[in-house]
mmCIF file of C-alpha atoms in Angstrom:
data_model
loop_
_atom_site.group_PDB
_atom_site.id
_atom_site.type_symbol
_atom_site.label_atom_id
_atom_site.label_comp_id
_atom_site.label_asym_id
_atom_site.label_seq_id
_atom_site.Cartn_x
_atom_site.Cartn_y
_atom_site.Cartn_z
ATOM 1 C CA MET A 27 0.000 0.000 0.000
ATOM 2 C CA LYS A 28 1.342 3.429 -0.951
ATOM 3 C CA PRO A 29 1.200 6.183 1.650
ATOM 4 C CA ILE A 30 -1.021 9.189 0.916
ATOM 5 C CA ASN A 31 1.211 11.474 2.925
ATOM 6 C CA GLU A 32 4.678 11.073 4.361
ATOM 7 C CA MET A 33 7.606 12.906 5.887
ATOM 8 C CA LYS A 34 10.999 12.152 7.323
ATOM 9 C CA VAL A 35 13.172 14.090 9.743
ATOM 10 C CA GLN A 36 16.534 13.361 11.258
ATOM 11 C CA PHE A 37 17.985 14.782 14.453
ATOM 12 C CA PRO A 38 20.841 14.088 16.876
ATOM 13 C CA SER A 39 20.252 11.917 19.947
ATOM 14 C CA ARG A 40 20.065 14.809 22.385
ATOM 15 C CA SER A 41 17.392 14.485 25.049
ATOM 16 C CA VAL A 42 15.967 17.903 24.212
ATOM 17 C CA ASN A 43 14.819 16.311 20.921
ATOM 18 C CA GLU A 44 12.371 13.998 22.714
ATOM 19 C CA ARG A 45 10.025 16.952 22.809
ATOM 20 C CA LEU A 46 10.792 17.858 19.203
ATOM 21 C CA ALA A 47 9.850 14.341 18.078
ATOM 22 C CA ARG A 48 6.512 14.577 19.911
ATOM 23 C CA SER A 49 5.821 17.942 18.293
ATOM 24 C CA VAL A 50 6.587 16.611 14.810
ATOM 25 C CA VAL A 51 4.194 13.704 15.277
ATOM 26 C CA SER A 52 1.495 16.013 16.645
ATOM 27 C CA ALA A 53 1.844 18.332 13.657
ATOM 28 C CA PHE A 54 1.744 15.492 11.131
ATOM 29 C CA ALA A 55 -1.288 13.860 12.760
ATOM 30 C CA ALA A 56 -3.183 17.118 13.299
ATOM 31 C CA GLY A 57 -4.627 17.091 9.778
ATOM 32 C CA LEU A 58 -6.386 13.813 10.575
ATOM 33 C CA ASP A 59 -8.395 15.476 13.313
ATOM 34 C CA PRO A 60 -7.395 12.872 15.911
ATOM 35 C CA THR A 61 -9.045 12.750 19.315
ATOM 36 C CA LEU A 62 -7.008 14.072 22.233
ATOM 37 C CA ASP A 63 -6.555 10.502 23.418
ATOM 38 C CA GLU A 64 -5.320 9.295 20.014
ATOM 39 C CA LEU A 65 -2.855 12.176 19.888
ATOM 40 C CA ALA A 66 -1.635 11.561 23.442
ATOM 41 C CA ASP A 67 -1.210 7.832 22.670
ATOM 42 C CA LEU A 68 0.967 8.667 19.665
ATOM 43 C CA ARG A 69 3.004 11.306 21.472
ATOM 44 C CA THR A 70 3.658 8.973 24.398
ATOM 45 C CA ALA A 71 4.686 6.002 22.228
ATOM 46 C CA VAL A 72 7.013 8.131 20.083
ATOM 47 C CA SER A 73 8.545 9.688 23.181
ATOM 48 C CA GLU A 74 9.349 6.192 24.499
ATOM 49 C CA ALA A 75 10.919 5.047 21.234
ATOM 50 C CA VAL A 76 13.061 8.171 20.839
ATOM 51 C CA THR A 77 14.121 8.020 24.497
ATOM 52 C CA ASN A 78 15.239 4.418 23.950
ATOM 53 C CA CYS A 79 17.513 5.616 21.127
ATOM 54 C CA ILE A 80 18.993 8.335 23.328
ATOM 55 C CA VAL A 81 19.477 6.187 26.451
ATOM 56 C CA HIS A 82 20.281 2.778 24.956
ATOM 57 C CA ALA A 83 21.351 3.078 21.305
ATOM 58 C CA TYR A 84 23.887 5.830 21.907
ATOM 59 C CA PRO A 85 24.788 5.489 25.631
ATOM 60 C CA ASP A 86 28.093 7.352 25.425
ATOM 61 C CA SER A 87 27.822 9.370 22.239
ATOM 62 C CA ILE A 88 25.523 11.470 20.104
ATOM 63 C CA GLY A 89 24.238 9.708 17.002
ATOM 64 C CA LYS A 90 21.553 10.091 14.347
ATOM 65 C CA ILE A 91 17.876 9.331 14.895
ATOM 66 C CA SER A 92 15.511 9.175 11.946
ATOM 67 C CA LEU A 93 11.758 9.646 12.346
ATOM 68 C CA GLN A 94 9.650 8.627 9.368
ATOM 69 C CA LEU A 95 5.898 9.176 9.311
ATOM 70 C CA ARG A 96 3.536 7.666 6.759
ATOM 71 C CA LEU A 97 -0.229 7.877 6.468
ATOM 72 C CA PHE A 98 -2.342 5.329 4.606
ATOM 73 C CA THR A 99 -5.885 5.506 3.226
ATOM 74 C CA ASP A 100 -7.266 3.192 5.902
ATOM 75 C CA GLY A 101 -6.302 5.711 8.615
ATOM 76 C CA ARG A 102 -3.151 3.904 9.646
ATOM 77 C CA LEU A 103 -0.363 6.166 10.797
ATOM 78 C CA SER A 104 2.973 4.377 10.705
ATOM 79 C CA VAL A 105 5.910 5.829 12.625
ATOM 80 C CA LYS A 106 9.347 4.391 11.993
ATOM 81 C CA ILE A 107 12.125 5.338 14.420
ATOM 82 C CA THR A 108 15.587 4.301 13.292
ATOM 83 C CA ASP A 109 18.985 4.575 14.966
ATOM 84 C CA TRP A 110 22.437 3.357 13.982
ATOM 85 C CA GLY A 111 23.566 2.660 17.541
ATOM 86 C CA VAL A 112 24.583 -0.391 19.540
ATOM 87 C CA GLY A 113 21.566 -2.521 18.614
ATOM 88 C CA ILE A 114 19.703 -4.999 20.813
ATOM 89 C CA ASP A 115 21.151 -8.469 21.471
ATOM 90 C CA ASP A 116 17.955 -9.972 22.804
ATOM 91 C CA ILE A 117 14.791 -8.199 21.603
ATOM 92 C CA LYS A 118 12.483 -10.464 23.640
ATOM 93 C CA GLN A 119 14.326 -9.601 26.836
ATOM 94 C CA ALA A 120 14.402 -5.885 25.975
ATOM 95 C CA MET A 121 10.619 -5.924 25.523
ATOM 96 C CA THR A 122 9.950 -7.682 28.842
ATOM 97 C CA PRO A 123 8.043 -5.356 31.197
ATOM 98 C CA LEU A 124 10.238 -3.886 33.948
ATOM 99 C CA TYR A 125 13.468 -5.133 32.330
ATOM 100 C CA THR A 126 15.934 -2.281 31.939
ATOM 101 C CA SER A 127 19.603 -1.832 31.264
ATOM 102 C CA GLY A 128 19.167 1.910 31.720
ATOM 103 C CA GLY A 129 20.166 2.244 35.366
ATOM 104 C CA GLU A 130 18.527 4.103 38.207
ATOM 105 C CA ASP A 131 15.092 5.592 37.662
ATOM 106 C CA ARG A 132 14.456 3.918 34.324
ATOM 107 C CA ALA A 133 11.254 1.959 34.802
ATOM 108 C CA GLY A 134 11.853 -0.600 32.049
ATOM 109 C CA LEU A 135 8.406 0.058 30.637
ATOM 110 C CA GLY A 136 9.148 1.796 27.339
ATOM 111 C CA PHE A 137 8.042 -1.097 25.111
ATOM 112 C CA SER A 138 5.065 -1.850 27.400
ATOM 113 C CA VAL A 139 3.879 1.724 26.956
ATOM 114 C CA MET A 140 4.374 1.571 23.172
ATOM 115 C CA GLU A 141 2.385 -1.672 23.040
ATOM 116 C CA SER A 142 -0.374 -0.242 25.257
ATOM 117 C CA PHE A 143 -0.840 2.879 23.168
ATOM 118 C CA CYS A 144 -0.330 1.573 19.620
ATOM 119 C CA ASP A 145 -2.084 -1.043 17.530
ATOM 120 C CA ARG A 146 1.162 -2.716 16.495
ATOM 121 C CA VAL A 147 4.831 -2.474 17.517
ATOM 122 C CA ARG A 148 7.590 -4.061 15.447
ATOM 123 C CA VAL A 149 11.283 -4.106 16.372
ATOM 124 C CA ARG A 150 14.167 -5.005 14.093
ATOM 125 C CA SER A 151 17.699 -4.821 15.419
ATOM 126 C CA LYS A 152 21.198 -6.014 14.760
ATOM 127 C CA ALA A 153 23.876 -5.772 17.444
ATOM 128 C CA GLY A 154 26.419 -3.163 16.451
ATOM 129 C CA HIS A 155 24.315 -1.818 13.586
ATOM 130 C CA GLY A 156 21.212 -0.249 15.079
ATOM 131 C CA THR A 157 17.511 -0.646 15.653
ATOM 132 C CA THR A 158 14.283 0.187 13.865
ATOM 133 C CA VAL A 159 11.024 0.419 15.792
ATOM 134 C CA THR A 160 7.806 0.734 13.796
ATOM 135 C CA LEU A 161 4.671 1.914 15.545
ATOM 136 C CA ASP A 162 1.302 1.584 13.820
ATOM 137 C CA LYS A 163 -1.712 3.466 15.089
ATOM 138 C CA TYR A 164 -5.104 3.756 13.450
ATOM 139 C CA ILE A 165 -6.532 7.258 13.612
ATOM 140 C CA LEU A 166 -10.204 6.484 13.315
ATOM 141 C CA SER A 167 -11.677 9.936 13.437
ATOM 142 C CA ARG A 168 -12.510 11.486 10.071
ATOM 143 C CA HIS A 169 -9.265 10.498 8.371
ATOM 144 C CA THR A 170 -10.916 10.204 4.990
ATOM 145 C CA GLU A 171 -12.349 13.725 4.985
ATOM 146 C CA ALA A 172 -9.097 15.216 6.209
ATOM 147 C CA VAL A 173 -6.870 14.119 3.331
ATOM 148 C CA MET B 30 9.146 22.627 33.356
ATOM 149 C CA THR B 31 9.066 24.075 36.861
ATOM 150 C CA ILE B 32 8.638 22.776 40.364
ATOM 151 C CA GLN B 33 7.328 24.515 43.418
ATOM 152 C CA THR B 34 7.787 23.083 46.882
ATOM 153 C CA THR B 35 5.953 23.805 50.094
ATOM 154 C CA ARG B 36 6.689 22.392 53.525
ATOM 155 C CA SER B 37 4.317 22.025 56.413
ATOM 156 C CA GLU B 38 4.955 20.035 59.601
ATOM 157 C CA ASP B 39 6.155 16.656 58.377
ATOM 158 C CA THR B 40 5.034 16.971 54.772
ATOM 159 C CA LEU B 41 6.951 18.151 51.726
ATOM 160 C CA THR B 42 4.650 18.939 48.808
ATOM 161 C CA VAL B 43 6.095 19.246 45.308
ATOM 162 C CA HIS B 44 3.947 20.786 42.601
ATOM 163 C CA LEU B 45 5.150 19.732 39.133
ATOM 164 C CA THR B 46 4.370 21.860 36.083
ATOM 165 C CA GLY B 47 5.104 21.021 32.449
ATOM 166 C CA GLU B 48 6.074 17.953 30.410
ATOM 167 C CA LEU B 49 7.647 15.009 32.222
ATOM 168 C CA ASP B 50 9.948 13.065 29.920
ATOM 169 C CA HIS B 51 13.477 11.647 30.159
ATOM 170 C CA HIS B 52 14.919 15.095 29.409
ATOM 171 C CA SER B 53 13.058 16.949 32.174
ATOM 172 C CA ALA B 54 12.991 14.081 34.711
ATOM 173 C CA ALA B 55 16.669 14.470 35.602
ATOM 174 C CA GLY B 56 16.189 18.077 36.728
ATOM 175 C CA TRP B 57 12.997 17.291 38.613
ATOM 176 C CA ARG B 58 14.614 14.277 40.289
ATOM 177 C CA SER B 59 17.593 16.226 41.608
ATOM 178 C CA ALA B 60 15.429 19.149 42.772
ATOM 179 C CA ILE B 61 13.021 16.850 44.645
ATOM 180 C CA ASP B 62 15.825 14.765 46.164
ATOM 181 C CA ARG B 63 17.733 17.852 47.295
ATOM 182 C CA GLU B 64 14.698 19.055 49.269
ATOM 183 C CA ALA B 65 13.748 15.610 50.576
ATOM 184 C CA ILE B 66 17.240 14.565 51.692
ATOM 185 C CA CYS B 67 17.747 17.885 53.431
ATOM 186 C CA CYS B 68 14.578 17.788 55.571
ATOM 187 C CA HIS B 69 13.705 14.044 55.720
ATOM 188 C CA PRO B 70 9.952 14.653 55.711
ATOM 189 C CA LYS B 71 7.645 11.891 56.918
ATOM 190 C CA ARG B 72 5.570 12.382 53.808
ATOM 191 C CA LEU B 73 6.386 13.512 50.265
ATOM 192 C CA VAL B 74 3.429 14.579 48.126
ATOM 193 C CA LEU B 75 3.935 14.817 44.359
ATOM 194 C CA ASP B 76 1.199 16.904 42.759
ATOM 195 C CA PHE B 77 0.728 16.060 39.063
ATOM 196 C CA SER B 78 -2.263 18.314 38.388
ATOM 197 C CA ASP B 79 -0.255 20.598 36.061
ATOM 198 C CA VAL B 80 1.758 17.888 34.297
ATOM 199 C CA THR B 81 0.696 18.193 30.664
ATOM 200 C CA PHE B 82 2.589 15.166 29.315
ATOM 201 C CA MET B 83 4.197 12.133 30.891
ATOM 202 C CA ASP B 84 5.897 9.032 29.515
ATOM 203 C CA SER B 85 7.460 6.138 31.435
ATOM 204 C CA SER B 86 10.152 8.502 32.742
ATOM 205 C CA GLY B 87 7.445 9.660 35.167
ATOM 206 C CA ILE B 88 7.005 6.108 36.406
ATOM 207 C CA GLY B 89 10.742 5.894 37.045
ATOM 208 C CA LEU B 90 10.628 9.202 38.892
ATOM 209 C CA VAL B 91 7.828 7.957 41.158
ATOM 210 C CA MET B 92 9.420 4.555 41.797
ATOM 211 C CA GLY B 93 12.741 6.173 42.683
ATOM 212 C CA ARG B 94 11.119 8.674 45.073
ATOM 213 C CA TYR B 95 9.099 5.847 46.689
ATOM 214 C CA LYS B 96 12.330 3.975 47.432
ATOM 215 C CA LEU B 97 13.992 7.139 48.714
ATOM 216 C CA MET B 98 11.161 7.910 51.143
ATOM 217 C CA ARG B 99 11.016 4.316 52.355
ATOM 218 C CA SER B 100 14.759 4.458 53.089
ATOM 219 C CA TRP B 101 14.007 6.555 56.181
ATOM 220 C CA GLY B 102 10.554 5.151 56.885
ATOM 221 C CA GLY B 103 8.673 7.978 55.173
ATOM 222 C CA ASP B 104 5.900 7.606 52.663
ATOM 223 C CA LEU B 105 4.966 8.966 49.261
ATOM 224 C CA ARG B 106 1.600 10.250 48.083
ATOM 225 C CA LEU B 107 0.561 11.087 44.520
ATOM 226 C CA GLY B 108 -2.072 13.695 43.785
ATOM 227 C CA GLY B 109 -3.708 15.327 40.778
ATOM 228 C CA LEU B 110 -3.277 12.382 38.406
ATOM 229 C CA SER B 111 -5.468 12.349 35.312
ATOM 230 C CA PRO B 112 -6.968 8.993 34.229
ATOM 231 C CA ARG B 113 -4.228 8.748 31.576
ATOM 232 C CA LEU B 114 -1.439 9.254 34.113
ATOM 233 C CA ARG B 115 -3.081 6.696 36.387
ATOM 234 C CA GLN B 116 -3.168 4.247 33.482
ATOM 235 C CA MET B 117 0.574 4.797 33.023
ATOM 236 C CA MET B 118 1.215 4.249 36.744
ATOM 237 C CA SER B 119 -0.794 1.036 36.702
ATOM 238 C CA LEU B 120 1.514 -0.410 34.018
ATOM 239 C CA ALA B 121 4.215 -0.466 36.705
ATOM 240 C CA GLY B 122 1.915 -1.728 39.457
ATOM 241 C CA ILE B 123 2.141 1.616 41.245
ATOM 242 C CA ASP B 124 -1.652 1.468 41.627
ATOM 243 C CA ARG B 125 -1.085 -1.384 44.081
ATOM 244 C CA LEU B 126 1.147 0.713 46.349
ATOM 245 C CA PRO B 127 -0.327 2.850 49.140
ATOM 246 C CA VAL B 128 0.501 6.100 47.392
ATOM 247 C CA TRP B 129 -2.868 7.670 46.581
ATOM 248 C CA GLU B 130 -3.949 10.893 48.155
ATOM 249 C CA GLU B 131 -7.191 10.731 50.128
ATOM 250 C CA GLY B 132 -10.161 11.073 47.828
ATOM 251 C CA GLU B 133 -8.088 9.855 44.883
ATOM 252 C CA ASN B 134 -8.732 6.149 45.219
ATOM 253 C CA HIS B 135 -7.929 4.778 41.787
ATOM 254 C CA GLU B 136 -10.942 2.478 41.832
ATOM 255 C CA THR B 137 -13.361 5.357 41.976
ATOM 256 C CA TYR B 138 -12.653 7.097 38.709
#
């Protein structure tokens, strides 16, 4: 299926950009007239994925994060977050609720939150090469009229 | 992101304002801990009524402050949580801890 709208941005893995990523997603989704809950779900899930890149993918350096947004005719908004950092050895373990390698005050719930607030979460990773997380969320409100 | 603290008797109340993510949590954490470690209150109240966004960094902040308060036998109370923030807290099982302010029983909303 071809997207009916799409955009891609890239930014360095600085924590100040967590907010930027949320703003970009809000702006892209705004044309779909999402409910406040749908928008908050998206913003929260994207914040988790981008934070994972900053905390885990590039623990001791600043690297690139790519955020790709695509909208499809059935109202599906697909958000792909890509990094070229350390990668994940064991994806199943990384997605286990409360598991964290992030140290004090990281709850280990990033993937749980993404899964709670999105319709589908896919993770591809290769140790030493990076990780791609794809979040799919259906925006059900008036997406057809908005595009 | 700002915090405002008030102290009365044995209670330290921290009013959080703004977006709570990994970026802002570090500043909030050190500001709260500085106040708490200095006065060892019996109770720490975190007021979330003006938190406009929170991801799982907020859960980490709460869990860390819970442990800190328990380290000297104090307790933690959470106030002003929207249904969404409560949903986030429940992902970590925080809804099963005795942290709710009176009148904010999570089963009643």
